C-alpha cells in the first residue's frame, strides 16, 4: 500500500495548512511570525504535540523525540531505547512528563505505542502489533487515559484499538464500519485521526474509490462512514481532519502522484462530518498534509 512509503514532514513545528472561517479574511488577520529554533537533533521530525505555550513535544526518525518546557528557547532530544531504527509518526503529550509515541518500521512488530511518565527518561511499550499485514497511521486522545489507535483495513476490516485506562489497548475492529476495497489512511503526522470533547472522533481515509470520514460520537463504540468530495485513488484521498467543536470541521487531501498534482483540496462540514462542501482550492499542489 502506498502509505507504507509515505513520509510526512514537520515544518517549523507548525501546521502545514491554515483554514480561515468564512467570516474572516486572511488579509484581516495578523500573519504568523516564524522563528527558527534548535530542536536538539539532526534527525528529521515528523509529528508535533503542543501541550500549552511552554510545553511542546515532537517526534521523528531514528527513534527520536524532543521536548521543550520553555516555549522553545531550548529543546531536549532523546532516542527511545530499542526504537533506534523506527520512525515515530505520531506523538501525543499531556504535560512535561506524560507523552505517548506511535512508531512504524519494516517489521510487523515495529508498529508500537510507547508511553513515558517521567519526561522521556524511561519509556514503556504499551502496544505492539501482532498482525503481519497490520499498518497503523496515527492515534488521538480524549484525555491522558482515553484514546484511539487507527489502522488500515485488512480484508475489509479496519484494525483499530482503544485505551480507556492509559495502559492497555483493546481491539475495537468489530465496532468499525465496513471498509471499502483497499481503504486505508495516510499518516499525515498523525492528523488522519482527531478527537474532540470527551466522546467525538473522526478518521480520514483514502486509497479506495471514495475518500471518506469515519465518525463516532460515543468514544468509539459505534461509527458511521460519510463520503467526502475529495479525489481518491491508490495514492490519493482524505489525508487530514480536524474539528473545532462537535459540528464544525475541515478535511484535506489530494494525490501524492507527481503526475497528477492538481487535486489538493479542503472541504468543510457543519453537521459533524455527515456532509462536506469543497472550499476554494488551496494555493498548493499535491496534497494537504496537516490541518488544525
Tab-separated table of N, CA and C in Angstrom, residues 129-189:
chain	number	residue	atom	x	y	z
A	129	UNK	N	2.115	-4.450	17.536
A	129	UNK	CA	1.303	-5.129	16.538
A	129	UNK	C	1.715	-6.594	16.387
A	130	UNK	N	0.733	-7.479	16.328
A	130	UNK	CA	0.976	-8.906	16.133
A	130	UNK	C	0.361	-9.424	14.837
A	131	UNK	N	-0.237	-8.509	14.053
A	131	UNK	CA	-0.885	-8.902	12.806
A	131	UNK	C	0.060	-8.605	11.639
A	132	UNK	N	0.577	-9.614	10.934
A	132	UNK	CA	1.594	-9.386	9.909
A	132	UNK	C	1.257	-8.310	8.883
A	133	UNK	N	0.017	-8.225	8.351
A	133	UNK	CA	-0.259	-7.150	7.388
A	133	UNK	C	-0.676	-5.834	8.027
A	134	UNK	N	-0.635	-5.732	9.340
A	134	UNK	CA	-1.104	-4.533	10.011
A	134	UNK	C	-0.260	-3.305	9.710
A	135	UNK	N	-0.916	-2.159	9.565
A	135	UNK	CA	-0.231	-0.879	9.377
A	135	UNK	C	-1.037	0.194	10.094
A	136	UNK	N	-0.371	0.931	10.990
A	136	UNK	CA	-1.056	1.920	11.822
A	136	UNK	C	-0.614	3.321	11.437
A	137	UNK	N	-1.581	4.219	11.359
A	137	UNK	CA	-1.349	5.547	10.792
A	137	UNK	C	-1.260	6.659	11.824
A	138	UNK	N	-1.961	6.520	12.947
A	138	UNK	CA	-1.947	7.587	13.931
A	138	UNK	C	-2.849	7.276	15.095
A	139	UNK	N	-2.724	8.099	16.136
A	139	UNK	CA	-3.621	7.966	17.270
A	139	UNK	C	-4.049	9.343	17.742
A	140	UNK	N	-5.077	9.366	18.568
A	140	UNK	CA	-5.574	10.616	19.141
A	140	UNK	C	-6.229	10.282	20.471
A	141	UNK	N	-6.262	11.281	21.367
A	141	UNK	CA	-6.719	11.038	22.726
A	141	UNK	C	-7.776	12.059	23.128
A	142	UNK	N	-8.744	11.586	23.932
A	142	UNK	CA	-9.703	12.480	24.570
A	142	UNK	C	-9.136	13.026	25.878
A	143	UNK	N	-8.469	12.161	26.622
A	143	UNK	CA	-7.872	12.519	27.906
A	143	UNK	C	-6.532	11.791	28.010
A	144	UNK	N	-5.751	12.044	29.061
A	144	UNK	CA	-4.492	11.303	29.209
A	144	UNK	C	-4.671	9.794	29.316
A	145	UNK	N	-5.895	9.328	29.567
A	145	UNK	CA	-6.116	7.901	29.752
A	145	UNK	C	-7.038	7.284	28.713
A	146	UNK	N	-7.602	8.081	27.817
A	146	UNK	CA	-8.559	7.552	26.844
A	146	UNK	C	-8.165	7.986	25.440
A	147	UNK	N	-7.935	7.001	24.562
A	147	UNK	CA	-7.524	7.331	23.209
A	147	UNK	C	-7.813	6.209	22.238
A	148	UNK	N	-7.574	6.494	20.948
A	148	UNK	CA	-7.831	5.537	19.881
A	148	UNK	C	-6.623	5.464	18.961
A	149	UNK	N	-6.305	4.261	18.514
A	149	UNK	CA	-5.214	3.982	17.578
A	149	UNK	C	-5.830	3.457	16.294
A	150	UNK	N	-5.513	4.109	15.168
A	150	UNK	CA	-6.167	3.768	13.902
A	150	UNK	C	-5.235	3.011	12.969
A	151	UNK	N	-5.764	1.911	12.390
A	151	UNK	CA	-5.014	1.113	11.439
A	151	UNK	C	-5.741	0.959	10.119
A	152	UNK	N	-4.972	0.682	9.057
A	152	UNK	CA	-5.564	0.436	7.739
A	152	UNK	C	-6.443	-0.812	7.763
A	153	UNK	N	-7.289	-0.906	6.745
A	153	UNK	CA	-8.168	-2.074	6.670
A	153	UNK	C	-7.399	-3.296	6.175
A	154	UNK	N	-7.823	-4.441	6.655
A	154	UNK	CA	-7.311	-5.741	6.215
A	154	UNK	C	-8.518	-6.615	5.922
A	155	UNK	N	-8.631	-7.038	4.671
A	155	UNK	CA	-9.772	-7.868	4.269
A	155	UNK	C	-11.104	-7.224	4.650
A	156	UNK	N	-11.192	-5.924	4.415
A	156	UNK	CA	-12.441	-5.227	4.631
A	156	UNK	C	-12.720	-4.776	6.045
A	157	UNK	N	-11.733	-4.916	6.948
A	157	UNK	CA	-11.937	-4.563	8.348
A	157	UNK	C	-10.855	-3.580	8.792
A	158	UNK	N	-11.265	-2.442	9.340
A	158	UNK	CA	-10.312	-1.509	9.937
A	158	UNK	C	-9.832	-2.082	11.265
A	159	UNK	N	-8.514	-2.083	11.452
A	159	UNK	CA	-7.945	-2.617	12.690
A	159	UNK	C	-7.605	-1.457	13.619
A	160	UNK	N	-8.559	-1.138	14.484
A	160	UNK	CA	-8.408	-0.034	15.418
A	160	UNK	C	-8.403	-0.553	16.854
A	161	UNK	N	-7.712	0.193	17.711
A	161	UNK	CA	-7.611	-0.166	19.122
A	161	UNK	C	-7.970	1.055	19.966
A	162	UNK	N	-8.343	0.803	21.227
A	162	UNK	CA	-8.737	1.874	22.134
A	162	UNK	C	-8.199	1.586	23.526
A	163	UNK	N	-7.785	2.646	24.209
A	163	UNK	CA	-7.448	2.532	25.625
A	163	UNK	C	-8.409	3.389	26.432
A	164	UNK	N	-8.839	2.874	27.565
A	164	UNK	CA	-9.717	3.607	28.473
A	164	UNK	C	-9.060	3.834	29.827
A	165	UNK	N	-7.818	3.334	29.972
A	165	UNK	CA	-7.103	3.492	31.241
A	165	UNK	C	-5.685	4.035	31.071
A	166	UNK	N	-5.301	4.337	29.814
A	166	UNK	CA	-3.962	4.841	29.578
A	166	UNK	C	-2.876	3.802	29.720
A	167	UNK	N	-3.249	2.529	29.793
A	167	UNK	CA	-2.254	1.466	29.973
A	167	UNK	C	-2.441	0.320	28.994
A	168	UNK	N	-3.694	-0.145	28.840
A	168	UNK	CA	-3.957	-1.303	27.991
A	168	UNK	C	-4.781	-0.885	26.782
A	169	UNK	N	-4.508	-1.538	25.640
A	169	UNK	CA	-5.181	-1.234	24.388
A	169	UNK	C	-5.996	-2.448	23.956
A	170	UNK	N	-7.269	-2.212	23.627
A	170	UNK	CA	-8.173	-3.293	23.268
A	170	UNK	C	-8.674	-3.118	21.829
A	171	UNK	N	-8.790	-4.227	21.138
A	171	UNK	CA	-9.221	-4.245	19.747
A	171	UNK	C	-10.685	-3.833	19.642
A	172	UNK	N	-10.961	-2.798	18.828
A	172	UNK	CA	-12.357	-2.392	18.581
A	172	UNK	C	-12.692	-2.516	17.095
A	173	UNK	N	-11.974	-3.410	16.406
A	173	UNK	CA	-12.226	-3.588	14.973
A	173	UNK	C	-13.689	-3.926	14.705
A	174	UNK	N	-14.308	-4.664	15.620
A	174	UNK	CA	-15.700	-5.040	15.437
A	174	UNK	C	-16.664	-3.872	15.524
A	175	UNK	N	-16.201	-2.739	16.057
A	175	UNK	CA	-17.050	-1.549	16.142
A	175	UNK	C	-17.001	-0.701	14.878
A	176	UNK	N	-15.991	-0.947	14.022
A	176	UNK	CA	-15.754	-0.072	12.886
A	176	UNK	C	-16.703	-0.385	11.729
A	177	UNK	N	-16.991	0.621	10.883
A	177	UNK	CA	-17.821	0.351	9.697
A	177	UNK	C	-17.043	-0.478	8.684
A	178	UNK	N	-17.723	-1.206	7.819
A	178	UNK	CA	-17.014	-1.981	6.798
A	178	UNK	C	-16.151	-1.066	5.928
A	179	UNK	N	-14.979	-1.558	5.579
A	179	UNK	CA	-14.067	-0.781	4.739
A	179	UNK	C	-14.349	-1.039	3.269
A	180	UNK	N	-14.109	-0.025	2.462
A	180	UNK	CA	-14.148	-0.202	1.021
A	180	UNK	C	-12.913	-0.986	0.585
A	181	UNK	N	-12.935	-1.608	-0.593
A	181	UNK	CA	-11.759	-2.362	-1.052
A	181	UNK	C	-10.495	-1.510	-1.035
A	182	UNK	N	-9.493	-1.964	-0.290
A	182	UNK	CA	-8.204	-1.288	-0.232
A	182	UNK	C	-8.161	-0.055	0.641
A	183	UNK	N	-9.245	0.292	1.308
A	183	UNK	CA	-9.321	1.564	2.036
A	183	UNK	C	-8.327	1.622	3.189
A	184	UNK	N	-7.680	2.765	3.309
A	184	UNK	CA	-6.741	2.989	4.399
A	184	UNK	C	-6.589	4.475	4.636
A	185	UNK	N	-5.576	4.837	5.402
A	185	UNK	CA	-5.350	6.234	5.723
A	185	UNK	C	-3.906	6.612	5.455
A	186	UNK	N	-3.647	7.904	5.429
A	186	UNK	CA	-2.309	8.445	5.280
A	186	UNK	C	-1.879	9.022	6.626
A	187	UNK	N	-0.661	8.716	7.037
A	187	UNK	CA	-0.231	9.092	8.386
A	187	UNK	C	-0.358	10.592	8.630
A	188	UNK	N	0.143	11.416	7.716
A	188	UNK	CA	-0.012	12.876	7.807
A	188	UNK	C	0.341	13.413	9.184
A	189	UNK	N	1.476	12.969	9.693
A	189	UNK	CA	1.957	13.416	11.006
A	189	UNK	C	0.938	13.168	12.101
